[in-house]
Coordinates of C-alpha atoms (C1' of nucleotides) in Angstrom, one line a residue:
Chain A
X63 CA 0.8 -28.5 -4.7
X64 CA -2.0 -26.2 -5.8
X65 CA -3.9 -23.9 -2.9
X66 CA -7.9 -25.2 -3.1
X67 CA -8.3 -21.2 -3.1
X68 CA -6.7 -20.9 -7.0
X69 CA -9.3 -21.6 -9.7
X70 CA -7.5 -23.4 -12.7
X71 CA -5.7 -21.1 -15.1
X72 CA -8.1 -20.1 -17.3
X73 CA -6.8 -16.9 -19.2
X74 CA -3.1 -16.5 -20.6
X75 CA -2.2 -14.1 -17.9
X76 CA -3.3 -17.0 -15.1
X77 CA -0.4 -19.1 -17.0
X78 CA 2.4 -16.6 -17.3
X79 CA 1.6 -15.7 -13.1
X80 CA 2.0 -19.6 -12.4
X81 CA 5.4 -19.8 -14.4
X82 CA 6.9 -16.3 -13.1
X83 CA 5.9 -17.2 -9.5
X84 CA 7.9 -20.4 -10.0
X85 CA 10.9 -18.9 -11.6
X86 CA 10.7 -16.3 -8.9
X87 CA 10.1 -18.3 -5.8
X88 CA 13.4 -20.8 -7.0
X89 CA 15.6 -18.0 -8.0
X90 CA 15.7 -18.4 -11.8
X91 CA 15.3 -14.9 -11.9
X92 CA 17.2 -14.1 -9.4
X93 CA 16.2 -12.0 -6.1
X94 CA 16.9 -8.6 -6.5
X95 CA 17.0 -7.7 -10.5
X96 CA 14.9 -5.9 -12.6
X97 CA 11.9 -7.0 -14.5
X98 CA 11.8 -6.0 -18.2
X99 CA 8.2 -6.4 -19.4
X100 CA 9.3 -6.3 -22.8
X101 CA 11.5 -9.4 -22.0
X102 CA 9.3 -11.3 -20.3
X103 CA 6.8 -10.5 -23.2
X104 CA 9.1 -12.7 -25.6
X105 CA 10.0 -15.2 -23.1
X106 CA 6.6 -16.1 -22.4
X107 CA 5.6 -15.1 -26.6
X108 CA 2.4 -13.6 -25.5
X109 CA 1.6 -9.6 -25.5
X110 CA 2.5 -7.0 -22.2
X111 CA -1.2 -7.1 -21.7
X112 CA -1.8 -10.6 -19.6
X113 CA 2.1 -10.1 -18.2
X114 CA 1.1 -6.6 -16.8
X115 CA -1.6 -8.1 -15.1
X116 CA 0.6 -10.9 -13.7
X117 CA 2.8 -8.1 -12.9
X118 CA -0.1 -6.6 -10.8
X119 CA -1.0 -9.9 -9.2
X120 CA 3.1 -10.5 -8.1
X121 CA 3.1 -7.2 -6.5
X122 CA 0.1 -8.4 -4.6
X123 CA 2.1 -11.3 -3.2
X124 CA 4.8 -9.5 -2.9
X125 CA 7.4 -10.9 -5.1
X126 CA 7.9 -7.9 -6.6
X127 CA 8.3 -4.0 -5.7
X128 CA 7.0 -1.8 -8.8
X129 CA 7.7 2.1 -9.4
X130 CA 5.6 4.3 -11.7
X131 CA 7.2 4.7 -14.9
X132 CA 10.5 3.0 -13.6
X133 CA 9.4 -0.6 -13.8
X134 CA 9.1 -3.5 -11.2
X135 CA 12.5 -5.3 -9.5
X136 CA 11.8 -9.0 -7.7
X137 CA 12.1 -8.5 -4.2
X138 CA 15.4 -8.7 -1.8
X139 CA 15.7 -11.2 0.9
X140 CA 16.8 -9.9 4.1
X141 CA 17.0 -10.9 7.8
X142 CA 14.7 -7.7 8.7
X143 CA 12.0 -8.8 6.1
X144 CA 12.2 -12.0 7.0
X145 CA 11.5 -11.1 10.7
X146 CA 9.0 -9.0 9.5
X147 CA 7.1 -11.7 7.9
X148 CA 7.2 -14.6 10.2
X149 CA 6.1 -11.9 13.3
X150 CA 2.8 -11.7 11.0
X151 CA 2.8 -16.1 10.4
X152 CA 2.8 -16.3 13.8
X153 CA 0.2 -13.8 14.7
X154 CA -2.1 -15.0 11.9
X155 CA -1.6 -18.3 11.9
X156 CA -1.9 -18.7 16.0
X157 CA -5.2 -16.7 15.2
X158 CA -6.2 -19.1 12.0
X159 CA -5.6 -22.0 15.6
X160 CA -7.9 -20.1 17.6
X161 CA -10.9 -20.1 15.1
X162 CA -10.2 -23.5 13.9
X163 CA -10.7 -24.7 17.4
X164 CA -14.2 -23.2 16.9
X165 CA -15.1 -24.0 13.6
X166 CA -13.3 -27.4 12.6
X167 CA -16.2 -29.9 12.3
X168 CA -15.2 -33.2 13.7
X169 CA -14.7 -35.0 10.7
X170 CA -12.6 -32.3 9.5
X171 CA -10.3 -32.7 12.0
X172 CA -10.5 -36.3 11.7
X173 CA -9.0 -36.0 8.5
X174 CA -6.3 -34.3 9.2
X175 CA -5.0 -36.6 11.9
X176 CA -5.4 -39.1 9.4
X177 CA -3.3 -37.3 6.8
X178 CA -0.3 -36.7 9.6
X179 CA -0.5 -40.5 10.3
X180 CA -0.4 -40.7 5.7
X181 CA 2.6 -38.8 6.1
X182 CA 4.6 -39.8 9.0
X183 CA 4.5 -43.5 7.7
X184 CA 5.4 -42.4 4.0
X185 CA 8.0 -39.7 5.8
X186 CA 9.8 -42.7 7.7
X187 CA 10.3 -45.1 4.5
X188 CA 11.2 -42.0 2.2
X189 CA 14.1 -40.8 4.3
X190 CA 15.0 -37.2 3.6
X191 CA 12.5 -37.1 0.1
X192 CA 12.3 -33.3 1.3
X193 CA 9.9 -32.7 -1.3
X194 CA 7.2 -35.1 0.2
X195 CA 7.9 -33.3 3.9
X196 CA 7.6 -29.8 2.5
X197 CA 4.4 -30.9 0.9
X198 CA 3.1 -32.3 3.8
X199 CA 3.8 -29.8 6.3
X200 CA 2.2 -27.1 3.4
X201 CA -0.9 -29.3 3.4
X202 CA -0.7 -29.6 7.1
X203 CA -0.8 -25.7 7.2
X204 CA -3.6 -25.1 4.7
X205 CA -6.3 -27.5 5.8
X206 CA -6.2 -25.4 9.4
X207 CA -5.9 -22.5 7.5
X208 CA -9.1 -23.2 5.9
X209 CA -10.4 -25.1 9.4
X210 CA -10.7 -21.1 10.2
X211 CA -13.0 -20.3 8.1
X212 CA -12.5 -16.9 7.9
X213 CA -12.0 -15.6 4.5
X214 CA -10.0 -12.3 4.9
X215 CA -7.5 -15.0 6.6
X216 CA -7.4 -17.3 4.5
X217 CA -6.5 -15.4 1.5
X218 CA -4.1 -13.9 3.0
X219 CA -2.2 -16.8 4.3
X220 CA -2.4 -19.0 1.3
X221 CA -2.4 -16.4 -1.8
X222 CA -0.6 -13.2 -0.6
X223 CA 1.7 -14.6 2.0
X224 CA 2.4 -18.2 0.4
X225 CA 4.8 -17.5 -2.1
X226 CA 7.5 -15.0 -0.4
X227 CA 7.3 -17.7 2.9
X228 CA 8.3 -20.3 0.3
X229 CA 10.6 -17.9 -1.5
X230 CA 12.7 -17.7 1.7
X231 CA 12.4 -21.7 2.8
X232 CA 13.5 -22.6 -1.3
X233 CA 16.5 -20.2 -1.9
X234 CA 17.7 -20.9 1.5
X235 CA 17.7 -24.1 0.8
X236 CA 15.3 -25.1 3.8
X237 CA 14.3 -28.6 3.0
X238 CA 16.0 -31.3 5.0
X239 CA 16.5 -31.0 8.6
X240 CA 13.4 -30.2 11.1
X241 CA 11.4 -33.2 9.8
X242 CA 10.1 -35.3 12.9
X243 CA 10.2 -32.3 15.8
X244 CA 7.5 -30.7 12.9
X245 CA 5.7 -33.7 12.9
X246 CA 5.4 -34.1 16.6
X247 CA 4.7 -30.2 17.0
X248 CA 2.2 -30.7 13.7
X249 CA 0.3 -33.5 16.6
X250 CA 0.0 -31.5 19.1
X251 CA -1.5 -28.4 17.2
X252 CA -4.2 -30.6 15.8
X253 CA -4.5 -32.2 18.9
X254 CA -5.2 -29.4 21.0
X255 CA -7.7 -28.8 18.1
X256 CA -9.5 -31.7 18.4
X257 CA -10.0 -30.6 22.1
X258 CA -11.2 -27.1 21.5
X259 CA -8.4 -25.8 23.0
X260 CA -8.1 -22.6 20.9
X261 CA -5.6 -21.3 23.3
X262 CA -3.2 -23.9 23.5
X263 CA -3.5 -24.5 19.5
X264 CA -3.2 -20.6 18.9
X265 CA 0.5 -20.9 21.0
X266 CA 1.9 -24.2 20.1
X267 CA 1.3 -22.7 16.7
X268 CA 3.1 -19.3 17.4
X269 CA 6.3 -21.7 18.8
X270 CA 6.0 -24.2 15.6
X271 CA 6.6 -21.4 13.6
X272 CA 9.1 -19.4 15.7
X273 CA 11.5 -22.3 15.6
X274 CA 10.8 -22.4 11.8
X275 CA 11.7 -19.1 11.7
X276 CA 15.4 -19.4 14.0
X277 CA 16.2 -22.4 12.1
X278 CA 15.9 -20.6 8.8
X279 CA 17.5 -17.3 10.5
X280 CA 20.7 -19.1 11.6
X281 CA 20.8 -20.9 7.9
X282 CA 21.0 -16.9 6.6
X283 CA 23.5 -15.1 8.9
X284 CA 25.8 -18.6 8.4
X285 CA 25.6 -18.1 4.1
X286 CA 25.5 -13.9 5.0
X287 CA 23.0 -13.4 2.3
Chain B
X250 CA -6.7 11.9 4.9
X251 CA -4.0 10.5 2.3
X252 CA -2.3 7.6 3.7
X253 CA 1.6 8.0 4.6
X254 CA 2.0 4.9 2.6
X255 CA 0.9 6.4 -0.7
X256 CA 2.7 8.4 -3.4
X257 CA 0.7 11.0 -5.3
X258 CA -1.3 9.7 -7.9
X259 CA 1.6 9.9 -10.9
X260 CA -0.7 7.7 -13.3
X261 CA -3.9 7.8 -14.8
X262 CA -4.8 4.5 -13.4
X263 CA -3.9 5.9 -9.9
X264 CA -6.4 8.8 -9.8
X265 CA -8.9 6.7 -11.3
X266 CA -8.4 4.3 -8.4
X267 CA -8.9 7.2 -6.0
X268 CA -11.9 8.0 -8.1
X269 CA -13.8 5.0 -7.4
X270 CA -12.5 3.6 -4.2
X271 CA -13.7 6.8 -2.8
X272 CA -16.9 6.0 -5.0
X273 CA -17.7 2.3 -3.7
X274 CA -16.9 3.5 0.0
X275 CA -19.5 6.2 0.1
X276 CA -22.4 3.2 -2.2
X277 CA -22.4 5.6 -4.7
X278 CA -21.3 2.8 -6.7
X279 CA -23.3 0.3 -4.8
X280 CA -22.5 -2.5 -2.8
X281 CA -23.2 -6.3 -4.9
X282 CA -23.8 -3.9 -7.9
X283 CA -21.7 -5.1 -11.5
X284 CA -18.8 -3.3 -12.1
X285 CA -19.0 -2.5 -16.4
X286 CA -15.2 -1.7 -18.2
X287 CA -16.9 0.0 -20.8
X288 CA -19.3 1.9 -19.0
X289 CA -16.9 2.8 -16.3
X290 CA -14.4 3.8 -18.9
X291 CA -16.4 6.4 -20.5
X292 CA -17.5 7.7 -17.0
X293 CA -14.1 8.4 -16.3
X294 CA -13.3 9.3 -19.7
X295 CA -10.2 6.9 -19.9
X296 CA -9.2 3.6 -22.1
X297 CA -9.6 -0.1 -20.6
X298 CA -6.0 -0.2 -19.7
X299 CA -5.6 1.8 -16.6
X300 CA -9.0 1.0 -16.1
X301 CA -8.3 -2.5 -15.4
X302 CA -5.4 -1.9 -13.5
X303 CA -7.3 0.2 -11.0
X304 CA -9.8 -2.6 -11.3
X305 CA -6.9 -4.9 -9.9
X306 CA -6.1 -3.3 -7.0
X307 CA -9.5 -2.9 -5.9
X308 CA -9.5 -6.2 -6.0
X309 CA -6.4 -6.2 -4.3
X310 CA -8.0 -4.3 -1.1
X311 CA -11.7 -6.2 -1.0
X312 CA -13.5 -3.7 -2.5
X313 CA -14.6 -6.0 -5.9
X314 CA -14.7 -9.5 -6.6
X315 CA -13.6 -10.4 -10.3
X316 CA -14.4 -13.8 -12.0
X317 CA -12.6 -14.4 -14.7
X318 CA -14.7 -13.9 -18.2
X319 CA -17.7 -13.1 -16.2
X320 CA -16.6 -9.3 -14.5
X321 CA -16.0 -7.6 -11.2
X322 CA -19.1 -6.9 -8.8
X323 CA -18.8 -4.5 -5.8
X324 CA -18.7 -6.8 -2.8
X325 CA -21.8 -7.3 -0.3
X326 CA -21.6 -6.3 2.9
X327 CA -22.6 -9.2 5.7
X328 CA -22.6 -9.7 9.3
X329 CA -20.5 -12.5 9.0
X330 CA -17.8 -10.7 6.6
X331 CA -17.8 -7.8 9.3
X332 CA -17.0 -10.3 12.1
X333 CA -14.4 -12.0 9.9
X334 CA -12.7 -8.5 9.2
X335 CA -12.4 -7.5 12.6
X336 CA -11.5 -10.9 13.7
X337 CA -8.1 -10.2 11.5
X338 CA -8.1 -6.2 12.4
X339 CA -8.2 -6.9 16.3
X340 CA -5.3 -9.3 15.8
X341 CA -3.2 -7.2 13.5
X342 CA -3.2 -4.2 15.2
X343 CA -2.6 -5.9 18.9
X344 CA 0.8 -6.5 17.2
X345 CA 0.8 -4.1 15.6
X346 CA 0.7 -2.2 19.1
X347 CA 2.9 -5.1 21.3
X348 CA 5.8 -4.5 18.1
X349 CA 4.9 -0.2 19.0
X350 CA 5.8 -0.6 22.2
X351 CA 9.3 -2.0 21.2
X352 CA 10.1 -0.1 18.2
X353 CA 8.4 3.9 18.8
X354 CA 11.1 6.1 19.7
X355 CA 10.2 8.7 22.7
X356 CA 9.6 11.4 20.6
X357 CA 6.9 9.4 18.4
X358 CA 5.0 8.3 21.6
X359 CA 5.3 12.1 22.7
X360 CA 3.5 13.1 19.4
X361 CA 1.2 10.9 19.5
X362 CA 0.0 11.9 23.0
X363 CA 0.4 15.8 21.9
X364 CA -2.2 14.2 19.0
X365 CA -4.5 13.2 21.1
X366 CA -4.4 15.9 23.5
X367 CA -5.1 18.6 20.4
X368 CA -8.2 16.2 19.0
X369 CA -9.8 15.9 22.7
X370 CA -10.0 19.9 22.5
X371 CA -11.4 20.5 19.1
X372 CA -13.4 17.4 19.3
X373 CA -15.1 19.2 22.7
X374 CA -15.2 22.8 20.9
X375 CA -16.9 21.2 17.8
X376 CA -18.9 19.0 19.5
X377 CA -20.8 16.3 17.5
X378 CA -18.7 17.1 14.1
X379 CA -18.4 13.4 12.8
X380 CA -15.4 14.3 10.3
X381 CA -12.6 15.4 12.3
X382 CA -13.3 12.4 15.1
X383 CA -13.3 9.7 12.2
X384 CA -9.6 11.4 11.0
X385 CA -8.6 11.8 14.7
X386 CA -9.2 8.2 15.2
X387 CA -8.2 7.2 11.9
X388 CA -4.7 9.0 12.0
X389 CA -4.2 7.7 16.1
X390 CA -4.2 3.6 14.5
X391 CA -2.3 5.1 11.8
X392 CA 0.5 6.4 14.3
X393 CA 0.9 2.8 16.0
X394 CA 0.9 1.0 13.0
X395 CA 3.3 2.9 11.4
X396 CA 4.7 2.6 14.9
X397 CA 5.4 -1.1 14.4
X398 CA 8.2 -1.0 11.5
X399 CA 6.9 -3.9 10.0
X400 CA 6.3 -3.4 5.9
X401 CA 3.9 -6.1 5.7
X402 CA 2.1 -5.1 8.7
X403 CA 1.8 -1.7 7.7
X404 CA 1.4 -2.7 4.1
X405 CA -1.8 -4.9 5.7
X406 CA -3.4 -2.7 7.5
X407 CA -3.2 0.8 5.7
X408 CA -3.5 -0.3 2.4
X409 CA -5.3 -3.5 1.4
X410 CA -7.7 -3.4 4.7
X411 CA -8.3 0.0 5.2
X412 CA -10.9 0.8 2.9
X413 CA -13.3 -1.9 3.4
X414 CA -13.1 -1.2 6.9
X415 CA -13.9 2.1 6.3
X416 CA -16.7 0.8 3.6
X417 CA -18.7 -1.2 6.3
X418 CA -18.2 2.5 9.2
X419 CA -19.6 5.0 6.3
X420 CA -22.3 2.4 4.7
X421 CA -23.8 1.7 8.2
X422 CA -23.3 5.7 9.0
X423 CA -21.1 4.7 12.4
X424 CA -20.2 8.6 12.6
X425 CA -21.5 9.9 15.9
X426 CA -21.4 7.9 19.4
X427 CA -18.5 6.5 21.3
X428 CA -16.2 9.5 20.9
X429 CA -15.5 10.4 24.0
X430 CA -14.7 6.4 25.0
X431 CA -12.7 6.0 22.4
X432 CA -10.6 9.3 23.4
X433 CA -10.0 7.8 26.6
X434 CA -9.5 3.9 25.1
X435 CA -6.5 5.5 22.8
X436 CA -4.7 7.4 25.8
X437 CA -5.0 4.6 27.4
X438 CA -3.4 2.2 24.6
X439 CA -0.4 4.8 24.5
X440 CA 0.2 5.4 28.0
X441 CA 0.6 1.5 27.7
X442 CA 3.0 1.9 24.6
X443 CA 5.1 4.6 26.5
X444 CA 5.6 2.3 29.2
X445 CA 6.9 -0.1 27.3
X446 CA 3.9 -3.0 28.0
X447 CA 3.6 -4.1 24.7
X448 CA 0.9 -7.2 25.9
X449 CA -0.8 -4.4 28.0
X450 CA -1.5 -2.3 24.7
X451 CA -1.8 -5.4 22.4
X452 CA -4.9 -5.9 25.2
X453 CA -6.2 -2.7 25.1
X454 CA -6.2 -2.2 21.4
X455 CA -8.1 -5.8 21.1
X456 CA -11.0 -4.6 23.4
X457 CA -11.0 -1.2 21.6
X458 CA -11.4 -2.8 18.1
X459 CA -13.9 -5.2 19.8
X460 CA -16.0 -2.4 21.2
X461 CA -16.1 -0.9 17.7
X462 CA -17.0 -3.9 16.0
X463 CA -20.0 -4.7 18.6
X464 CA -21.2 -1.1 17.7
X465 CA -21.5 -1.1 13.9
X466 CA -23.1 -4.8 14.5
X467 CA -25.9 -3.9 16.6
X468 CA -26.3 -1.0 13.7
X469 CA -26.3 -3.7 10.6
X470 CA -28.6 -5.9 12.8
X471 CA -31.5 -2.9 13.5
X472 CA -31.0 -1.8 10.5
X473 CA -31.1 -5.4 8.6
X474 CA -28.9 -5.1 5.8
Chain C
dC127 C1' 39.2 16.3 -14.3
dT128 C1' 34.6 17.2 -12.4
dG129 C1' 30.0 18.6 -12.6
dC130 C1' 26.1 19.8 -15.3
dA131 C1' 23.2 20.3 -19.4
dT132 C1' 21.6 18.0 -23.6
dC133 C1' 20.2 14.5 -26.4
dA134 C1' 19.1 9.8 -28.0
dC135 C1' 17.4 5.5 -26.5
dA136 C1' 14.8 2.2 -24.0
dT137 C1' 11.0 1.4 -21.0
dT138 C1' 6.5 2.2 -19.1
dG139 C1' 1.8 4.1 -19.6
dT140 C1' -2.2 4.5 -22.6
dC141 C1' -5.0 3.8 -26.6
dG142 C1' -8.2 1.7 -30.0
dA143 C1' -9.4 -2.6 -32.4
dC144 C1' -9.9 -7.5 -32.6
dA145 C1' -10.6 -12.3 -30.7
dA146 C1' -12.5 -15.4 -27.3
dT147 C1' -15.8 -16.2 -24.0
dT148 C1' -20.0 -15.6 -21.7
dA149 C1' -24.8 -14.2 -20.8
dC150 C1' -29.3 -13.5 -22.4
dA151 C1' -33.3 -14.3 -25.2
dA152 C1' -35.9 -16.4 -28.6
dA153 C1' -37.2 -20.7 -30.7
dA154 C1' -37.6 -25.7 -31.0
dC155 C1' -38.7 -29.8 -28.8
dA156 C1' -40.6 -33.0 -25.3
Chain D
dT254 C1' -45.9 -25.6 -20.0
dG255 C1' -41.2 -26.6 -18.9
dT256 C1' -36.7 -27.6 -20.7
dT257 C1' -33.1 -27.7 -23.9
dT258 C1' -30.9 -25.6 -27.8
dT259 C1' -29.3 -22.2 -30.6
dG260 C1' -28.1 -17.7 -32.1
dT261 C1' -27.1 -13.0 -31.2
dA262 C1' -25.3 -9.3 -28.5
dA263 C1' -22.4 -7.7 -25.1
dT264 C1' -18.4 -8.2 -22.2
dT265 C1' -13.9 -9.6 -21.2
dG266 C1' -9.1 -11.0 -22.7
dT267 C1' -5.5 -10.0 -25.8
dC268 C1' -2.8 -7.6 -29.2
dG269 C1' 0.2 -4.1 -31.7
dA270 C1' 1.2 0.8 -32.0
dC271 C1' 1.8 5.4 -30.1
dA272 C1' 2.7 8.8 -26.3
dA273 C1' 4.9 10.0 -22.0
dT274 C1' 8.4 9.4 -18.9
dG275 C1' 12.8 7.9 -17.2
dT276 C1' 17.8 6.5 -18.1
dG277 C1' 22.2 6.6 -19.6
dA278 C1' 25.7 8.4 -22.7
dT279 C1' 27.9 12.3 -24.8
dG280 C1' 29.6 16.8 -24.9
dC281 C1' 30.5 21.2 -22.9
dA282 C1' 31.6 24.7 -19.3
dG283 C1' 34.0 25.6 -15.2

DNA sequence: CTGCATCACATTGTCGACAATTACAAAACA
DNA sequence: TGTTTTGTAATTGTCGACAATGTGATGCAG
């Protein structure tokens, strides 16, 4: 799935980002070690150049933690940071409710109740394809992201703090379980949307992701990463 | 006033950046105007290299837009982004203030209250003296965010919004009024931390931020930037 | 044997030049 | 005259090499 925020990759260090975020966000280099740009350069056969600005762009999303003239390490998971991050979902993604409530046109909205209906009927005959419910409950996400209308926001949710939220859902291994209590919670959001109901969207939102957060919390103290 | 948040400026690239955030804050470099790598690099008497990476992380915090193959152009200051930037600000730092008023140890509330005590008295003795009430206020919000313990929160607020915010207050010349309210907004907001009322602050803070945003619109409107 | 200084190596930061792309202007055409 | 085309100039993206800094091993003193 490709945020409708990214232009296409255009320039070599456009490429190289894509295929280090991947690698990142599913552990193929794993969480924790240390990025050698010289390395990377003849993995990826192209100059440090385009893979220093990639680095600059990781560090932006926070994959990676870079020191001055000690080189860049791909970030640690931890329960604290993982706290950390879904305190700031909820808080920006309750407010992302609020202003959709206000700015959604009617036919946006529309839409996306038609999508959840796409993807409730596809989710019942593909039982457990987790790929298709991740997808759908990204796209679910998104289009109210973008139903805010607030650019500040939006960037934020889907380019800085997309790829570390995924980071933590992939390596965890947070695909199956969760699948129809999201859909119906997914309902009601839009729902209370659809109403103008800012209020009630903005804190059916803050719970949807709460209990996204416990359930992967419990999945990390049970494997003690 | 040098964020906590920052190292010293190790690199070439990092005093550069210094160099011209403080440059586009002030419209010396002005607001919409093209951004030129060569031109910039012989201003600052430097190669392309750090050049561009200071170049990415004022992209990083708002202050230029780049397209790819086309350049980077200071951004252009709006109404509408003003509303959408304080939308996220008010947000942010009512957690920032509700996560405050779980996390702030005694003794950090009790400096915080010394603060403010010492910036009431010189602010009265040098009455009218724009600088030191801009710091005051700026190193109060600095105090609860840092107040919060949350990276990405602080991360947020004192890094990659912090200068555009401060780009639309010194643009717009929002020095003078609404000192002595805001002295008495912020004891409010920490009497609220000390006691522990996290939603009480989160409240307070909101309203504050409001209040401020309200003031530099009505500027940008009689003004008619 | 432990702690510290020294030295060699590897990595990051910076530079100047070249390639690829875009933007602007002049010219050709309808 | 207005529009498209084409060519040139300037800008951005990329490269390889050098300089500056950090890192780890080795040797020496205590």
């Amino acid at each position: 799935m490709q945020s409708p925020t990214w232009k296409d990759p255009v320039t070599a260090a456009d490429r190289v980002l894509l295929e280090i975020q991947r690698a990142i966000v599913e552990g193929q280099i794993p969480a924790g070690s240390k990025i050698s740009e010289p390395e990377l350069a003849r993995r990826f056969d192209l100059s440090r150049a385009p893979l220093r600005e990639a680095l600059a762009r990781l560090e932006r999303c926070h994959l990676i933690e870079r020191i001055p003239n000690s080189g860049a390490r791909v970030v640690k998971l931890s329960v604290a940071g993982l706290v950390s991050l879904y305190q700031l979902r909820e808080t920006l993604e309750g407010l992302a409710c609020r202003l959709a409530a206000e700015h959604m046109t009617d036919q946006e909205i529309a839409e996306v109740q038609q999508l959840l209906d796409q993807h409730l009927s596809s989710q019942r005959v593909r039982e457990g394809e987790s790929y298709y419910q991740e997808a759908g409950d990204v796209d679910f996400h998104y289009r109210v992201i973008l139903g805010s209308k607030n650019p500040y926001l939006i960037n934020l949710l889907c380019d800085e703090l997309y790829f570390i939220v995924r980071m933590y859902r992939v390596q965890l291994g947070m695909n199956g379980p969760r699948v129809s209590r999201a859909f119906d919670e997914h309902k009601a959001i839009i729902n209370a949307i659809a109403n103008r109901d800012g209020e009630l969207a903005d804190l059916l939102m803050r719970r949807h992701i709460g209990a996204s957060r416990r359930n992967i919390e419990s999945h990390f103290k049970q494997q003690g990463n």
